[in-house]
CSV table of C-alpha atoms and ligand atoms in Angstrom, one decimal:
chain,number,residue,atom,x,y,z
A,73,MET,CA,64.0,128.0,134.0
A,74,TYR,CA,61.5,128.9,131.1
A,75,GLY,CA,57.9,128.5,131.6
A,76,GLY,CA,56.5,124.8,132.6
A,77,GLY,CA,57.5,121.8,130.6
A,78,ASN,CA,60.6,123.4,129.1
A,79,THR,CA,62.2,121.3,126.1
A,80,PHE,CA,65.2,123.8,126.1
A,81,GLU,CA,68.2,122.1,127.2
A,82,PRO,CA,70.0,125.5,128.1
A,83,MET,CA,73.5,125.9,128.5
A,84,LYS,CA,74.1,126.5,132.2
A,85,ALA,CA,74.7,130.4,133.2
A,86,THR,CA,77.0,129.4,135.4
A,87,GLY,CA,80.3,127.9,134.7
A,88,VAL,CA,83.1,130.1,135.4
A,89,GLU,CA,84.3,128.3,138.5
A,90,ASN,CA,87.2,126.6,136.8
A,91,GLU,CA,88.2,130.0,135.5
A,92,ASP,CA,91.4,131.7,136.9
A,93,PRO,CA,90.2,134.4,139.4
A,94,VAL,CA,92.9,137.0,138.6
A,95,LYS,CA,92.0,137.1,134.8
A,96,LEU,CA,88.1,136.5,135.3
A,97,ALA,CA,88.3,139.7,137.3
A,98,GLU,CA,90.7,141.4,134.9
A,99,PHE,CA,88.0,140.4,131.9
A,100,GLU,CA,85.3,141.7,133.9
A,101,ALA,CA,87.1,145.1,134.9
A,102,ARG,CA,87.6,145.8,131.2
A,103,ILE,CA,84.0,145.0,130.4
A,104,GLU,CA,83.0,147.3,133.0
A,105,ARG,CA,85.4,150.1,131.8
A,106,GLY,CA,83.4,149.6,128.1
A,107,GLU,CA,86.8,148.3,126.7
A,108,LYS,CA,86.1,145.8,123.4
A,109,ILE,CA,87.2,142.6,123.7
A,110,GLU,CA,89.0,141.2,120.7
A,111,PRO,CA,89.4,137.5,119.4
A,112,HIS,CA,93.1,136.8,120.8
A,113,ASP,CA,92.4,138.5,124.2
A,114,TRP,CA,91.7,135.8,127.4
A,115,MET,CA,87.9,135.0,127.7
A,116,PRO,CA,86.2,132.8,129.9
A,117,GLN,CA,84.9,129.7,128.0
A,118,LEU,CA,81.3,130.5,129.0
A,119,TYR,CA,81.9,133.8,127.5
A,120,ARG,CA,83.3,132.2,124.1
A,121,LYS,CA,80.6,129.5,124.1
A,122,GLN,CA,77.5,132.1,124.7
A,123,LEU,CA,78.7,134.3,122.0
A,124,ILE,CA,79.4,131.3,119.7
A,125,ARG,CA,75.5,130.4,120.5
A,126,MET,CA,74.1,133.9,120.2
A,127,ILE,CA,76.1,135.0,117.1
A,128,GLU,CA,75.4,131.6,115.2
A,129,GLN,CA,71.9,131.8,115.9
A,130,HIS,CA,71.8,135.3,114.7
A,131,ALA,CA,73.7,134.5,111.2
A,132,HIS,CA,71.0,131.2,110.7
A,133,SER,CA,68.3,133.7,111.3
A,134,GLU,CA,69.6,136.0,108.3
A,135,ILE,CA,69.9,133.2,105.9
A,136,ILE,CA,66.7,131.4,106.5
A,137,GLY,CA,65.3,134.8,107.1
A,138,ALA,CA,66.0,135.5,103.4
A,139,LEU,CA,63.5,132.7,102.3
A,140,PRO,CA,60.1,133.9,102.9
A,141,GLU,CA,60.9,137.0,101.5
A,142,GLY,CA,63.0,135.3,98.9
A,143,THR,CA,59.5,133.8,97.5
A,144,TRP,CA,58.5,136.8,96.7
A,145,ILE,CA,61.1,138.4,94.3
A,146,THR,CA,59.3,137.0,91.2
A,147,ARG,CA,55.9,137.8,91.8
A,148,ALA,CA,56.7,141.6,93.9
A,149,PRO,CA,54.3,144.3,92.3
A,150,GLY,CA,56.2,146.0,89.6
A,151,PHE,CA,59.9,146.2,88.8
A,152,LYS,CA,61.3,148.8,91.2
A,153,ARG,CA,59.9,146.6,94.1
A,154,LYS,CA,61.7,143.4,92.6
A,155,LEU,CA,64.9,145.1,92.2
A,156,ALA,CA,64.7,146.6,95.7
A,157,LEU,CA,63.2,143.4,97.3
A,158,MET,CA,66.1,141.2,95.4
A,159,ALA,CA,68.8,144.1,96.7
A,160,LYS,CA,67.4,142.9,100.3
A,161,VAL,CA,67.5,139.3,100.3
A,162,GLN,CA,71.0,139.7,99.2
A,163,ASP,CA,71.8,141.9,101.9
A,164,GLU,CA,70.2,139.7,104.2
A,165,VAL,CA,72.5,136.7,103.1
A,166,GLY,CA,75.4,139.2,103.2
A,167,HIS,CA,74.7,139.9,107.1
A,168,ALA,CA,75.1,136.2,107.3
A,169,GLN,CA,78.8,136.3,106.1
A,170,LEU,CA,79.5,138.9,108.2
A,171,LEU,CA,78.1,136.9,111.3
A,172,TYR,CA,79.7,133.5,110.5
A,173,SER,CA,82.7,135.5,109.9
A,174,ALA,CA,82.4,137.0,113.5
A,175,ALA,CA,81.5,133.5,115.2
A,176,GLU,CA,84.3,132.1,113.4
A,177,THR,CA,86.9,134.4,115.0
A,178,LEU,CA,85.7,132.8,118.2
A,179,GLY,CA,86.7,129.0,117.1
A,180,LYS,CA,83.6,127.4,115.5
A,181,PRO,CA,84.5,126.5,111.9
A,182,ARG,CA,81.8,127.6,109.4
A,183,GLU,CA,81.1,124.1,108.0
A,184,GLN,CA,80.3,122.9,111.3
A,185,MET,CA,77.7,126.0,112.0
A,186,LEU,CA,76.2,125.2,108.6
A,187,ASP,CA,75.7,121.7,109.6
A,188,ASP,CA,74.3,122.2,113.1
A,189,LEU,CA,72.0,124.5,111.1
A,190,VAL,CA,70.7,122.1,108.6
A,191,SER,CA,71.0,119.1,110.8
A,192,GLY,CA,68.3,121.2,113.0
A,193,LYS,CA,70.8,121.3,116.3
A,194,SER,CA,70.9,125.2,116.0
A,195,LYS,CA,68.0,127.3,116.4
A,196,TYR,CA,67.3,130.3,114.7
A,197,SER,CA,64.7,133.2,114.8
A,198,ASN,CA,61.1,131.9,115.2
A,199,ILE,CA,59.7,134.3,113.0
A,200,PHE,CA,60.7,132.9,110.0
A,201,ASN,CA,58.9,129.9,110.5
A,202,TYR,CA,55.7,131.2,109.5
A,203,PRO,CA,54.8,131.3,105.9
A,204,ALA,CA,54.6,134.7,103.8
A,205,PHE,CA,50.9,133.8,102.1
A,206,THR,CA,50.5,137.3,100.3
A,207,TRP,CA,52.7,140.4,99.4
A,208,ALA,CA,51.4,142.1,102.7
A,209,ASP,CA,53.6,139.6,104.3
A,210,SER,CA,56.4,140.2,102.9
A,211,CYS,CA,55.5,143.9,103.5
A,212,PHE,CA,55.2,143.3,107.3
A,213,ILE,CA,58.6,141.4,107.5
A,214,SER,CA,60.5,144.2,105.6
A,215,TRP,CA,59.2,146.8,107.5
A,216,LEU,CA,58.3,145.2,111.2
A,217,VAL,CA,60.6,142.4,111.5
A,218,ASP,CA,63.2,144.4,110.2
A,219,ALA,CA,62.3,147.2,112.9
A,220,GLY,CA,62.5,144.9,115.7
A,221,ALA,CA,65.8,143.4,114.3
A,222,ILE,CA,67.2,147.0,114.5
A,223,VAL,CA,65.7,147.4,118.1
A,224,ASN,CA,67.7,144.3,119.0
A,225,GLN,CA,71.1,145.1,117.0
A,226,LEU,CA,71.5,148.6,117.6
A,227,ALA,CA,71.4,147.7,121.4
A,228,ASN,CA,73.8,144.7,120.7
A,229,ALA,CA,76.4,146.9,118.6
A,230,ARG,CA,77.0,148.6,121.7
A,231,GLY,CA,78.3,145.2,123.5
A,232,SER,CA,81.6,143.9,124.5
A,233,TYR,CA,83.1,141.8,121.7
A,234,GLY,CA,84.5,143.8,119.0
A,235,PRO,CA,84.1,141.6,115.8
A,236,TYR,CA,80.4,140.9,116.6
A,237,CYS,CA,79.6,144.7,117.5
A,238,ARG,CA,81.4,145.7,114.0
A,239,ALA,CA,79.6,143.4,112.0
A,240,LEU,CA,76.1,144.9,114.0
A,241,ASP,CA,77.3,148.3,113.1
A,242,ARG,CA,77.1,147.5,109.0
A,243,ILE,CA,74.3,145.3,109.4
A,244,CYS,CA,72.1,148.2,111.0
A,245,ALA,CA,73.2,150.9,108.6
A,246,GLU,CA,71.5,148.5,105.5
A,247,GLU,CA,68.6,147.2,107.8
A,248,SER,CA,67.9,151.0,107.8
A,249,PHE,CA,67.2,151.1,104.2
A,250,HIS,CA,65.3,147.8,104.3
A,251,LEU,CA,63.0,149.6,107.3
A,252,LYS,CA,62.5,152.5,104.7
A,253,TYR,CA,61.7,150.3,102.1
A,254,GLY,CA,59.1,148.2,104.2
A,255,HIS,CA,57.6,151.3,105.8
A,256,HIS,CA,57.0,152.4,101.8
A,257,CYS,CA,55.4,149.3,100.8
A,258,VAL,CA,53.2,149.1,103.9
A,259,ILE,CA,52.2,152.8,103.4
A,260,HIS,CA,51.3,151.9,99.7
A,261,LEU,CA,48.8,149.2,100.8
A,262,ALA,CA,47.4,151.4,103.3
A,263,THR,CA,46.8,154.3,100.8
A,264,GLY,CA,45.1,151.7,98.3
A,265,THR,CA,41.9,150.1,97.5
A,266,GLU,CA,40.0,148.6,100.3
A,267,LYS,CA,41.1,145.0,99.1
A,268,GLN,CA,45.0,146.4,99.6
A,269,ARG,CA,44.3,147.7,103.2
A,270,GLU,CA,42.2,144.3,103.8
A,271,MET,CA,45.2,142.3,102.7
A,272,MET,CA,47.8,144.4,104.9
A,273,GLN,CA,45.4,144.0,108.1
A,274,ALA,CA,45.4,140.2,107.6
A,275,ALA,CA,49.0,140.3,107.5
A,276,ILE,CA,49.2,142.4,111.0
A,277,ASN,CA,46.8,139.7,112.4
A,278,ARG,CA,48.8,137.0,111.1
A,279,TRP,CA,52.4,138.1,112.1
A,280,TRP,CA,51.5,139.9,115.7
A,281,GLY,CA,51.8,136.9,117.9
A,282,PRO,CA,55.2,135.9,116.2
A,283,MET,CA,56.8,139.4,116.4
A,284,MET,CA,55.9,139.5,119.9
A,285,HIS,CA,58.0,136.1,120.3
A,286,PHE,CA,60.7,137.4,118.5
A,287,PHE,CA,62.4,139.4,121.2
A,288,GLY,CA,62.4,136.2,123.2
A,289,PRO,CA,60.9,134.8,126.5
A,290,PRO,CA,59.7,137.1,129.0
A,291,ASP,CA,62.7,138.3,131.5
A,292,LYS,CA,61.8,136.3,134.5
A,293,ALA,CA,61.9,133.3,132.2
A,294,SER,CA,64.9,133.9,130.0
A,295,VAL,CA,67.8,131.5,130.4
A,296,HIS,CA,70.6,133.5,129.3
A,297,SER,CA,70.2,136.8,129.8
A,298,GLU,CA,71.6,137.5,133.5
A,299,ILE,CA,75.2,135.9,132.4
A,300,LEU,CA,75.0,137.9,128.7
A,301,MET,CA,74.2,141.5,130.3
A,302,ARG,CA,76.7,141.0,132.7
A,303,TRP,CA,79.3,140.5,130.3
A,304,LYS,CA,77.7,143.4,128.0
A,305,VAL,CA,76.7,140.8,125.3
A,306,LYS,CA,73.4,142.0,125.5
A,307,MET,CA,72.6,145.2,126.1
A,308,SER,CA,69.2,145.5,127.1
A,309,SER,CA,66.6,142.8,127.9
A,310,ASN,CA,64.1,140.8,126.1
A,311,ASP,CA,61.0,142.6,127.7
A,312,ASP,CA,63.1,146.3,127.3
A,313,GLN,CA,63.4,145.4,123.6
A,314,ARG,CA,59.8,144.2,123.3
A,315,ASN,CA,58.6,147.5,125.1
A,316,GLN,CA,60.9,149.6,123.0
A,317,PHE,CA,59.6,148.0,119.7
A,318,LEU,CA,55.8,148.9,121.0
A,319,ASP,CA,56.5,152.3,121.8
A,320,MET,CA,58.1,152.8,118.5
A,321,TYR,CA,56.1,151.4,116.2
A,322,VAL,CA,52.4,150.8,117.5
A,323,PRO,CA,51.6,154.4,117.1
A,324,LYS,CA,53.0,154.2,113.7
A,325,ILE,CA,50.7,150.9,112.8
A,326,TRP,CA,47.8,152.9,114.5
A,327,GLU,CA,48.4,155.9,112.3
A,328,LEU,CA,48.3,154.2,109.2
A,329,GLY,CA,44.6,152.9,110.3
A,330,PHE,CA,45.3,149.6,111.1
A,331,THR,CA,44.4,147.6,114.2
A,332,ILE,CA,46.5,145.3,116.5
A,333,PRO,CA,44.9,141.9,117.5
A,334,ASP,CA,45.2,142.6,121.1
A,335,PRO,CA,42.3,144.2,123.0
A,336,ASN,CA,44.6,144.6,126.3
A,337,LEU,CA,47.6,146.5,124.3
A,338,LYS,CA,47.9,149.8,125.8
A,339,LYS,CA,50.5,151.7,127.2
A,340,ASN,CA,50.6,152.4,131.1
A,341,THR,CA,51.3,156.1,131.0
A,342,GLU,CA,52.8,156.2,134.8
A,343,THR,CA,55.1,153.0,134.1
A,344,GLY,CA,55.8,154.4,130.6
A,345,LYS,CA,55.5,150.4,130.0
A,346,TRP,CA,53.1,148.5,127.2
A,347,GLU,CA,50.7,146.2,128.4
A,348,TYR,CA,49.6,143.2,126.6
A,349,THR,CA,48.3,139.8,126.5
A,350,GLU,CA,51.0,137.2,126.9
A,351,PRO,CA,51.7,135.8,123.2
A,352,ASP,CA,51.0,131.8,123.2
A,353,TRP,CA,54.5,130.9,124.8
A,354,GLU,CA,53.8,127.3,124.2
A,355,GLU,CA,53.3,127.9,120.6
A,356,PHE,CA,56.9,129.7,120.4
A,357,LYS,CA,58.7,126.6,122.0
A,358,ARG,CA,57.4,124.6,119.5
A,359,VAL,CA,58.3,126.6,116.7
A,360,ILE,CA,61.8,127.4,118.0
A,361,ASN,CA,62.5,123.5,118.7
A,362,GLY,CA,61.8,122.5,115.2
A,363,ASP,CA,58.0,122.3,115.2
A,364,GLY,CA,56.5,125.6,113.5
A,365,PRO,CA,54.7,125.7,110.1
A,366,CYS,CA,57.7,126.0,108.2
A,367,ASN,CA,60.8,124.6,109.8
A,368,ALA,CA,60.9,121.3,108.4
A,369,GLU,CA,60.6,123.3,104.5
A,370,ARG,CA,63.1,126.1,105.8
A,371,LEU,CA,65.8,123.5,106.8
A,372,ALA,CA,64.8,121.4,103.5
A,373,VAL,CA,65.3,124.4,101.1
A,374,ARG,CA,68.8,125.2,102.9
A,375,ARG,CA,69.8,121.2,102.5
A,376,THR,CA,69.4,121.5,99.0
A,377,ALA,CA,71.7,124.7,98.5
A,378,GLU,CA,74.2,123.3,100.6
A,379,GLU,CA,74.2,120.3,98.2
A,380,ARG,CA,73.6,122.3,94.7
A,381,GLY,CA,76.3,124.6,95.9
A,382,ARG,CA,79.4,122.0,96.8
A,383,TRP,CA,80.4,121.7,93.7
A,384,VAL,CA,81.2,125.4,93.5
A,385,ARG,CA,83.0,125.5,97.4
A,386,LYS,CA,84.8,122.0,95.9
A,387,ALA,CA,86.1,124.3,93.0
A,388,LEU,CA,87.1,127.4,94.4
A,389,LEU,CA,89.1,125.4,97.3
A,390,ALA,CA,90.8,122.9,94.6
A,391,PRO,CA,94.2,123.1,93.8
A,392,LYS,CA,95.0,124.9,90.5
A,393,THR,CA,96.6,121.3,89.2
A,394,GLU,CA,93.3,119.8,89.5
A,395,TYR,CA,91.8,122.2,87.1
A,396,VAL,CA,91.1,120.3,83.7
A,397,THR,CA,91.7,122.6,80.4
A,398,PRO,CA,88.7,121.7,77.8
A,399,LEU,CA,91.3,121.3,74.9
A,400,ALA,CA,94.1,119.2,76.7
B,19,LIG,N1,63.8,132.7,118.4
B,19,LIG,C1,64.6,131.5,118.4
B,19,LIG,N2,64.8,131.1,119.5
B,19,LIG,C2,64.6,132.2,120.7
B,19,LIG,C3,64.4,133.5,120.1
B,19,LIG,C4,63.8,133.8,119.0
B,19,LIG,N3,63.0,134.7,118.8
B,19,LIG,N4,64.5,134.0,121.6
B,19,LIG,C5,64.8,133.3,122.3
B,19,LIG,N5,65.0,131.9,121.8
B,19,LIG,C6,65.7,130.8,122.5
B,19,LIG,C7,67.3,131.2,122.6
B,19,LIG,O1,67.8,130.9,121.6
B,19,LIG,C8,67.6,130.3,123.8
B,19,LIG,O2,67.4,129.0,123.7
B,19,LIG,P1,69.1,127.9,123.9
B,19,LIG,O3,69.2,127.9,124.9
B,19,LIG,O4,68.7,126.8,123.1
B,19,LIG,O5,69.8,128.7,122.7
B,19,LIG,C9,66.2,129.8,124.5
B,19,LIG,O6,65.2,130.4,123.7
B,19,LIG,C10,66.0,131.2,126.1
B,19,LIG,O7,66.3,132.3,125.8
B,19,LIG,P2,66.6,133.6,126.3
B,19,LIG,O8,67.7,132.8,127.4
B,19,LIG,O9,66.2,134.5,126.6
B,19,LIG,O10,68.2,133.7,125.0
B,19,LIG,P3,69.0,135.1,124.8
B,19,LIG,O11,69.2,135.7,126.1
B,19,LIG,O12,70.1,134.4,124.0
B,19,LIG,O13,68.2,135.9,123.9
B,19,LIG,C11,67.7,136.9,121.8
B,19,LIG,C12,67.2,135.8,122.8
B,19,LIG,C13,67.3,136.5,120.2
B,19,LIG,C14,67.2,138.0,122.6
B,19,LIG,C15,69.1,137.1,121.6
B,19,LIG,O14,69.9,135.7,121.7
B,19,LIG,C16,69.8,137.9,120.8
B,19,LIG,O15,69.9,139.1,120.7
B,19,LIG,N6,70.4,137.5,119.5
B,19,LIG,C17,71.0,138.2,118.7
B,19,LIG,C18,70.1,138.7,117.3
B,19,LIG,C19,69.1,137.8,116.8
B,19,LIG,O16,69.5,136.6,117.0
B,19,LIG,N7,68.3,137.9,115.8
B,19,LIG,C20,67.6,137.3,115.3
B,19,LIG,C21,66.9,138.0,114.2
B,19,LIG,S1,67.6,138.9,113.0
């Protein structure tokens, strides 16, 4: 169970008792052999539910994730940065499309997923509930949040559910461009004026806690990891992903002359693991349960987008006879 005062209502990690034991054994053997499970294959109900939960949350994170960066398109410094950021934001929304399609193969309609997002029923990544105050915040997201996403997605892309893995392969290819763009933006600030360096340092200070939260609660508190790892949906644990991110990116941040707001952060050379101050997990719980600095704003923007786009969806789905010719 997740730390004290848990407000999650997690799905139970048991729940295969009613499954046909022969089918279940064959399903697990297939996974053990490294075979992909496809939409029409037999699967335990819990596998289906867990995948819908995870892929749906991931899809929501992509469209909500487009919002903090999206607000910087009109203010990005220079035409080239505007073009690149616009393309990146468009890619993120495209990722959501791929992921909603993957989740739909498991039987949950897209409309229902979107309803569950705007009603606040579904979760999405904690990190997009923080404001992007400055251009440097947008650079932090493009470089380091996308770096974290790549660590997570490269692992998950080796998982057992075919449609999710194929979507992730494509997403990772695009994310690697985002990472290069973000790194370029940060290098520009790091080698710029004192003011630019200060702005980037302030962004690192603001985003470090949410970034540590991004990989999920510590393994000992993770509710779903055990079953997800047994069924190879999740290919590495929350703590292993966090450690991999620190291993790859802390040296790069230090190399640029920035500091990280954690005096205890260091690599233990004997274990190969990073040691750090635990981020505020109470804040994490509040944020993922709807009470972060921007949760209400993010959902309000999505609600407006849903309402404004309704006529377009209706028009696209309407039978031809319903069209009115202007001169008739
Ligand atoms: N933001 C929001 N919620 C999070 C979270 C985060 N960074 N990390 C964990 N949680 C939530 C989980 O969704 C779960 O809540 P639920 O039971 O209501 O669904 C709860 O915290 C317990 O966490 P845990 O048991 O560790 O969840 P998990 O095994 O699903 O692991 C992820 C969490 C994010 C690592 C995993 O779901 C994952 O890899 N998802 C796909 C990638 C993704 O969504 N990336 C988002 C940004 S690109």
